[in-house]
Structures are given as structure tokens and as C-alpha cells.
Amino acid sequence: DAGITQSPRHKVTETGTPVTLRCHQTENHRYMYWYRQDPGHGLRLIHYSYGVKDTDKGEVSDGYSVSRSKTEDFLLTLESATSSQTSVYFCAISGPGLNSRQETQYFGPGTRLLVL
Amino acid sequence: AQKITQTQPGMFVQEKEAVTLDCTYDTSDPSYGLFWYKQPSSGEMIFLIYQGSYDQQNATEGRYSLNFQKARKSANLVISASQLGDSAMYFCAMREMNTGFQKLVFGTGTRLLVSP
């Protein structure tokens, strides 16, 4: 299994508070991603990173920011949490595989966030 | 337009039988990859199988095979000899190599229930 951890695994917070989720990898992979999973939508990409300090927006980036100061850590911040950000958040990593075109994404265990 | 369509919200199969989970995709990029992930009730996302658009043969991984019909833009997952542990959500995903960088686009998933 790819060495990916997420913290916290569960969080309950109130509307308007800032929240930071952490993704940590031990695989030294270049690419890291944040997704959210909601019923009826599958997984949707929030932000991704292609290197230290190199990040870009995904499909549903409004209300989220990210930072990557080290290869192993990718932080997702909700500046002012809203109820619509209640979701399950997954971090993923990818790097050169046996077939560099494949570059499978491997996922962390997820973080359940409830915004009241 | 939906890039990945999974039309079966739920599927039922008896243990030891084979089952096909449907996935159709939409892209104008000639180079793309198709992925299937399994999400058991515990919540983690598990990579199952990959098919590249230029791959000559259908991908197989143990009991999983991918029925890739390029002209129809379909990439159905076939699970042979179903087991109780196959009960889970299954997601199809696509990566467009030339236009999508490292982004995976997911379908909404199919819930498979395997009965004894």
C-alpha cells in the first residue's frame, strides 16, 4: 500500500471557522491531489500539486486553498467553512510507475468533515 | 457534458457468478487512460485496473478484466467468480493525457452487492 496518511480522520466544525486538513506521504511522489466525495457526484478534484510550491486549481476549488512546502505534505485549507463543504476529503498521490503514462493515483484513507 | 458515465446505480450478483459494470466516456483527446477503483464500506479507494487508449489488448488483473471497446467509448469492468468481499462501490475514471495533465475525472459509481 502507498504510504499516505490524512489527518484528522474526522472533524466537526462550525460555519465560518477555518479548517486545515493534512496529507502526508512517504513515497516521495511528485504529484499530490485533493478530492472531495459527495453522493451523486463521485470524486471531484479540488486542487493538485506538481511539486513543492507548485499548485493549481481543480474542478471545485472555490472556497479552498492549498499549500505544499515539502514534498511529503500537502495541506488543504477551508478559509471559512460552510455547510456545503461537508464532505469526505481524499488525498491522492501519483508518480512514475512501471508505465510512466499510467501514473496511477493512490488514495489516502479520507477525512470526514462535518460543518454545522 | 459528462466525461464519465456509469448508468447502473446498483447491481446485484450471486456469489461465484460474473458481473459487468458499465462505463462510457467522452473525450476528444486521442491519448487517455481509464481506471477502475473499488470503494468498500470502510471508505478507502482501491485501484483495480488500468487501460490505456493505445493498449492493444484488454487489461486484466486477476479476477478483474476491462472490456475496452474504443469505437463505442466504453470501458466496462468484468469481475469473474464474484466473492462476498467484492460488495462495494466501483468507480470508473479517466485521465486525458494531452489536455488533462494529471487530472482524473470520475463517474458517479455503481454499488455492487454480492449475495451468497
mmCIF file of C-alpha atoms in Angstrom:
data_model
loop_
_atom_site.group_PDB
_atom_site.id
_atom_site.type_symbol
_atom_site.label_atom_id
_atom_site.label_comp_id
_atom_site.label_asym_id
_atom_site.label_seq_id
_atom_site.Cartn_x
_atom_site.Cartn_y
_atom_site.Cartn_z
ATOM 1 C CA ASP A 1 0.000 0.000 0.000
ATOM 2 C CA ALA A 2 1.136 3.513 -0.783
ATOM 3 C CA GLY A 3 2.217 5.364 2.320
ATOM 4 C CA ILE A 4 -0.405 8.066 2.566
ATOM 5 C CA THR A 5 -1.933 9.353 5.771
ATOM 6 C CA GLN A 6 -4.536 12.015 6.336
ATOM 7 C CA SER A 7 -5.236 13.964 9.474
ATOM 8 C CA PRO A 8 -7.597 14.422 11.085
ATOM 9 C CA ARG A 9 -9.707 11.459 10.021
ATOM 10 C CA HIS A 10 -12.887 13.023 11.373
ATOM 11 C CA LYS A 11 -13.706 16.624 12.166
ATOM 12 C CA VAL A 12 -16.770 18.548 13.205
ATOM 13 C CA THR A 13 -16.590 22.301 12.942
ATOM 14 C CA GLU A 14 -18.844 25.318 12.825
ATOM 15 C CA THR A 15 -19.692 27.520 9.905
ATOM 16 C CA GLY A 16 -17.211 30.353 9.473
ATOM 17 C CA THR A 17 -14.254 28.677 11.159
ATOM 18 C CA PRO A 18 -11.030 27.882 9.313
ATOM 19 C CA VAL A 19 -10.141 24.237 8.834
ATOM 20 C CA THR A 20 -6.902 22.667 7.649
ATOM 21 C CA LEU A 21 -6.601 19.091 6.502
ATOM 22 C CA ARG A 22 -3.206 17.463 6.167
ATOM 23 C CA CYS A 23 -1.992 14.847 3.735
ATOM 24 C CA HIS A 24 1.342 13.188 4.360
ATOM 25 C CA GLN A 25 3.135 10.749 2.052
ATOM 26 C CA THR A 26 6.238 8.667 2.471
ATOM 27 C CA GLU A 27 6.568 7.678 -1.202
ATOM 28 C CA ASN A 28 8.422 10.793 -2.360
ATOM 29 C CA HIS A 29 5.930 11.148 -5.214
ATOM 30 C CA ARG A 30 5.869 14.413 -7.089
ATOM 31 C CA TYR A 31 2.135 14.794 -7.592
ATOM 32 C CA MET A 32 -0.453 15.213 -4.871
ATOM 33 C CA TYR A 33 -4.175 15.872 -5.090
ATOM 34 C CA TRP A 34 -7.172 16.787 -3.005
ATOM 35 C CA TYR A 35 -10.621 15.449 -3.916
ATOM 36 C CA ARG A 36 -13.985 15.678 -2.299
ATOM 37 C CA GLN A 37 -16.591 12.931 -2.464
ATOM 38 C CA ASP A 38 -20.282 13.676 -2.312
ATOM 39 C CA PRO A 39 -23.275 11.437 -3.033
ATOM 40 C CA GLY A 40 -24.233 11.530 -6.679
ATOM 41 C CA HIS A 41 -21.004 13.243 -7.734
ATOM 42 C CA GLY A 42 -18.283 10.664 -7.363
ATOM 43 C CA LEU A 43 -14.927 12.269 -6.607
ATOM 44 C CA ARG A 44 -14.152 15.780 -7.774
ATOM 45 C CA LEU A 45 -10.743 17.381 -7.891
ATOM 46 C CA ILE A 46 -10.274 20.422 -5.672
ATOM 47 C CA HIS A 47 -6.585 21.283 -6.116
ATOM 48 C CA TYR A 48 -3.434 19.471 -7.098
ATOM 49 C CA SER A 49 0.290 19.959 -6.774
ATOM 50 C CA TYR A 50 3.033 19.060 -9.215
ATOM 51 C CA GLY A 51 5.902 19.929 -6.930
ATOM 52 C CA VAL A 52 6.930 21.910 -3.876
ATOM 53 C CA LYS A 53 5.197 25.297 -4.005
ATOM 54 C CA ASP A 54 3.615 24.352 -7.358
ATOM 55 C CA THR A 55 -0.149 24.026 -7.177
ATOM 56 C CA ASP A 56 -3.127 24.510 -9.431
ATOM 57 C CA LYS A 57 -6.893 24.563 -9.260
ATOM 58 C CA GLY A 58 -9.159 21.663 -9.991
ATOM 59 C CA GLU A 59 -12.819 21.430 -10.825
ATOM 60 C CA VAL A 60 -14.249 22.632 -7.487
ATOM 61 C CA SER A 61 -11.631 24.945 -5.997
ATOM 62 C CA ASP A 62 -13.819 27.828 -4.777
ATOM 63 C CA GLY A 63 -13.531 28.230 -1.008
ATOM 64 C CA TYR A 64 -10.365 26.138 -0.769
ATOM 65 C CA SER A 65 -6.675 26.891 -0.747
ATOM 66 C CA VAL A 66 -3.665 24.583 -0.628
ATOM 67 C CA SER A 67 -0.033 24.710 0.241
ATOM 68 C CA ARG A 68 2.914 22.414 -0.298
ATOM 69 C CA SER A 69 6.109 23.464 1.416
ATOM 70 C CA LYS A 70 7.628 19.974 1.488
ATOM 71 C CA THR A 71 7.403 17.051 -0.911
ATOM 72 C CA GLU A 72 5.697 14.906 1.684
ATOM 73 C CA ASP A 73 2.984 17.285 2.887
ATOM 74 C CA PHE A 74 0.000 18.798 1.087
ATOM 75 C CA LEU A 75 -2.375 20.950 3.118
ATOM 76 C CA LEU A 76 -5.951 21.805 2.239
ATOM 77 C CA THR A 77 -7.455 24.840 3.943
ATOM 78 C CA LEU A 78 -11.053 25.903 4.128
ATOM 79 C CA GLU A 79 -10.670 29.578 4.954
ATOM 80 C CA SER A 80 -14.204 29.944 6.288
ATOM 81 C CA ALA A 81 -16.047 26.656 6.353
ATOM 82 C CA THR A 82 -19.593 26.450 5.016
ATOM 83 C CA SER A 83 -22.183 23.694 5.306
ATOM 84 C CA SER A 84 -21.756 22.965 1.589
ATOM 85 C CA GLN A 85 -18.204 21.865 2.368
ATOM 86 C CA THR A 86 -19.450 18.993 4.470
ATOM 87 C CA SER A 87 -17.935 16.070 2.608
ATOM 88 C CA VAL A 88 -15.390 13.302 2.615
ATOM 89 C CA TYR A 89 -11.991 14.578 1.540
ATOM 90 C CA PHE A 90 -9.448 12.320 -0.090
ATOM 91 C CA CYS A 91 -5.819 12.978 -0.727
ATOM 92 C CA ALA A 92 -4.091 11.111 -3.549
ATOM 93 C CA ILE A 93 -0.555 10.801 -4.837
ATOM 94 C CA SER A 94 0.966 9.679 -8.102
ATOM 95 C CA GLY A 95 4.382 9.250 -9.551
ATOM 96 C CA PRO A 96 6.196 7.375 -12.204
ATOM 97 C CA GLY A 97 5.033 3.817 -12.327
ATOM 98 C CA LEU A 98 6.186 0.861 -14.334
ATOM 99 C CA ASN A 99 4.437 2.578 -17.216
ATOM 100 C CA SER A 100 5.043 6.292 -16.946
ATOM 101 C CA ARG A 101 1.930 7.018 -18.976
ATOM 102 C CA GLN A 102 -0.212 5.229 -16.435
ATOM 103 C CA GLU A 103 0.845 7.053 -13.267
ATOM 104 C CA THR A 104 -1.878 5.588 -11.150
ATOM 105 C CA GLN A 105 -3.233 7.751 -8.363
ATOM 106 C CA TYR A 106 -3.249 6.123 -4.934
ATOM 107 C CA PHE A 107 -5.566 7.428 -2.286
ATOM 108 C CA GLY A 108 -5.335 8.134 1.395
ATOM 109 C CA PRO A 109 -7.950 6.878 3.856
ATOM 110 C CA GLY A 110 -10.095 10.026 3.695
ATOM 111 C CA THR A 111 -11.244 12.693 6.155
ATOM 112 C CA ARG A 112 -14.899 13.076 7.093
ATOM 113 C CA LEU A 113 -15.699 16.735 7.639
ATOM 114 C CA LEU A 114 -18.984 17.955 9.058
ATOM 115 C CA VAL A 115 -19.654 21.680 9.035
ATOM 116 C CA LEU A 116 -22.537 22.665 11.306
ATOM 117 C CA ALA B 1 -21.254 17.075 -20.792
ATOM 118 C CA GLN B 2 -20.431 14.122 -18.586
ATOM 119 C CA LYS B 3 -16.983 12.810 -19.304
ATOM 120 C CA ILE B 4 -17.570 9.533 -17.474
ATOM 121 C CA THR B 5 -20.984 7.912 -17.285
ATOM 122 C CA GLN B 6 -21.880 4.977 -15.105
ATOM 123 C CA THR B 7 -25.518 4.225 -15.755
ATOM 124 C CA GLN B 8 -26.009 1.485 -13.181
ATOM 125 C CA PRO B 9 -26.543 2.913 -9.696
ATOM 126 C CA GLY B 10 -26.723 -0.601 -8.274
ATOM 127 C CA MET B 11 -26.029 -4.135 -9.383
ATOM 128 C CA PHE B 12 -26.736 -7.483 -7.781
ATOM 129 C CA VAL B 13 -24.880 -10.712 -8.432
ATOM 130 C CA GLN B 14 -24.724 -14.104 -6.824
ATOM 131 C CA GLU B 15 -21.503 -15.391 -5.423
ATOM 132 C CA LYS B 16 -19.299 -17.169 -7.987
ATOM 133 C CA GLU B 17 -21.066 -15.562 -10.942
ATOM 134 C CA ALA B 18 -19.519 -12.998 -13.262
ATOM 135 C CA VAL B 19 -20.728 -9.396 -13.369
ATOM 136 C CA THR B 20 -20.137 -6.494 -15.751
ATOM 137 C CA LEU B 21 -20.125 -2.899 -14.562
ATOM 138 C CA ASP B 22 -20.667 -0.376 -17.325
ATOM 139 C CA CYS B 23 -18.636 2.727 -18.024
ATOM 140 C CA THR B 24 -18.787 5.018 -21.040
ATOM 141 C CA TYR B 25 -16.568 8.014 -21.555
ATOM 142 C CA ASP B 26 -16.348 11.097 -23.692
ATOM 143 C CA THR B 27 -13.120 12.662 -24.876
ATOM 144 C CA SER B 28 -11.586 14.154 -27.986
ATOM 145 C CA ASP B 29 -8.072 13.532 -26.705
ATOM 146 C CA PRO B 30 -6.598 10.578 -28.634
ATOM 147 C CA SER B 31 -4.388 9.689 -25.689
ATOM 148 C CA TYR B 32 -6.149 8.811 -22.466
ATOM 149 C CA GLY B 33 -6.205 6.316 -19.655
ATOM 150 C CA LEU B 34 -9.102 4.610 -17.979
ATOM 151 C CA PHE B 35 -9.068 3.444 -14.373
ATOM 152 C CA TRP B 36 -11.338 1.469 -12.120
ATOM 153 C CA TYR B 37 -11.373 1.893 -8.349
ATOM 154 C CA LYS B 38 -13.179 -0.044 -5.649
ATOM 155 C CA GLN B 39 -14.534 1.602 -2.521
ATOM 156 C CA PRO B 40 -15.653 -0.854 0.153
ATOM 157 C CA SER B 41 -17.858 0.207 3.030
ATOM 158 C CA SER B 42 -14.756 1.064 5.044
ATOM 159 C CA GLY B 43 -14.276 4.005 2.678
ATOM 160 C CA GLU B 44 -10.826 3.633 1.168
ATOM 161 C CA MET B 45 -10.310 3.913 -2.585
ATOM 162 C CA ILE B 46 -8.533 0.880 -4.022
ATOM 163 C CA PHE B 47 -7.023 0.890 -7.516
ATOM 164 C CA LEU B 48 -8.098 -2.148 -9.529
ATOM 165 C CA ILE B 49 -7.125 -1.884 -13.171
ATOM 166 C CA TYR B 50 -5.878 0.451 -15.890
ATOM 167 C CA GLN B 51 -6.402 0.613 -19.664
ATOM 168 C CA GLY B 52 -4.508 2.938 -21.961
ATOM 169 C CA SER B 53 -6.142 4.172 -25.145
ATOM 170 C CA TYR B 54 -3.305 2.801 -27.252
ATOM 171 C CA ASP B 55 -3.091 -0.530 -25.492
ATOM 172 C CA GLN B 56 -3.661 -3.329 -27.972
ATOM 173 C CA GLN B 57 -5.075 -5.797 -25.506
ATOM 174 C CA ASN B 58 -7.747 -5.538 -22.875
ATOM 175 C CA ALA B 59 -6.300 -5.183 -19.411
ATOM 176 C CA THR B 60 -6.601 -7.997 -16.894
ATOM 177 C CA GLU B 61 -5.692 -8.175 -13.209
ATOM 178 C CA GLY B 62 -6.596 -11.446 -11.580
ATOM 179 C CA ARG B 63 -10.395 -11.717 -11.490
ATOM 180 C CA TYR B 64 -10.763 -8.220 -12.976
ATOM 181 C CA SER B 65 -10.750 -7.548 -16.669
ATOM 182 C CA LEU B 66 -11.582 -4.482 -18.665
ATOM 183 C CA ASN B 67 -13.751 -4.848 -21.754
ATOM 184 C CA PHE B 68 -12.400 -1.926 -23.747
ATOM 185 C CA GLN B 69 -14.375 -1.003 -26.860
ATOM 186 C CA LYS B 70 -12.718 2.104 -28.200
ATOM 187 C CA ALA B 71 -15.156 2.808 -31.015
ATOM 188 C CA ARG B 72 -18.044 2.690 -28.560
ATOM 189 C CA LYS B 73 -16.085 4.617 -25.952
ATOM 190 C CA SER B 74 -16.824 2.052 -23.328
ATOM 191 C CA ALA B 75 -14.598 0.536 -20.670
ATOM 192 C CA ASN B 76 -16.658 -1.983 -18.772
ATOM 193 C CA LEU B 77 -15.247 -3.767 -15.742
ATOM 194 C CA VAL B 78 -15.811 -7.511 -15.635
ATOM 195 C CA ILE B 79 -15.461 -9.304 -12.334
ATOM 196 C CA SER B 80 -15.323 -13.057 -12.696
ATOM 197 C CA ALA B 81 -16.292 -15.516 -9.964
ATOM 198 C CA SER B 82 -17.717 -12.856 -7.643
ATOM 199 C CA GLN B 83 -16.927 -13.070 -3.964
ATOM 200 C CA LEU B 84 -18.755 -11.610 -0.979
ATOM 201 C CA GLY B 85 -15.819 -9.263 -0.488
ATOM 202 C CA ASP B 86 -16.500 -7.728 -3.887
ATOM 203 C CA SER B 87 -19.523 -5.937 -2.451
ATOM 204 C CA ALA B 88 -18.545 -2.271 -2.747
ATOM 205 C CA MET B 89 -18.868 0.895 -4.783
ATOM 206 C CA TYR B 90 -16.974 0.838 -8.054
ATOM 207 C CA PHE B 91 -15.793 3.976 -9.800
ATOM 208 C CA CYS B 92 -14.636 4.415 -13.359
ATOM 209 C CA ALA B 93 -12.245 7.300 -14.017
ATOM 210 C CA MET B 94 -10.442 8.838 -16.986
ATOM 211 C CA ARG B 95 -7.258 10.787 -17.422
ATOM 212 C CA GLU B 96 -6.749 12.741 -20.633
ATOM 213 C CA MET B 97 -3.024 12.662 -21.292
ATOM 214 C CA ASN B 98 -2.699 15.704 -23.506
ATOM 215 C CA THR B 99 -5.267 18.058 -22.071
ATOM 216 C CA GLY B 100 -5.918 16.822 -18.545
ATOM 217 C CA PHE B 101 -2.420 16.779 -17.141
ATOM 218 C CA GLN B 102 -2.693 14.636 -14.051
ATOM 219 C CA LYS B 103 -6.413 15.107 -13.504
ATOM 220 C CA LEU B 104 -8.714 12.166 -13.010
ATOM 221 C CA VAL B 105 -12.391 12.593 -13.804
ATOM 222 C CA PHE B 106 -14.659 10.137 -12.013
ATOM 223 C CA GLY B 107 -18.056 8.689 -12.729
ATOM 224 C CA THR B 108 -20.741 8.615 -10.067
ATOM 225 C CA GLY B 109 -20.151 4.972 -9.261
ATOM 226 C CA THR B 110 -22.010 1.662 -9.207
ATOM 227 C CA ARG B 111 -22.825 -0.131 -5.994
ATOM 228 C CA LEU B 112 -22.319 -3.873 -6.317
ATOM 229 C CA LEU B 113 -23.918 -6.285 -3.903
ATOM 230 C CA VAL B 114 -22.808 -9.894 -3.953
ATOM 231 C CA SER B 115 -25.221 -12.330 -2.360
ATOM 232 C CA PRO B 116 -24.426 -15.833 -1.051
#
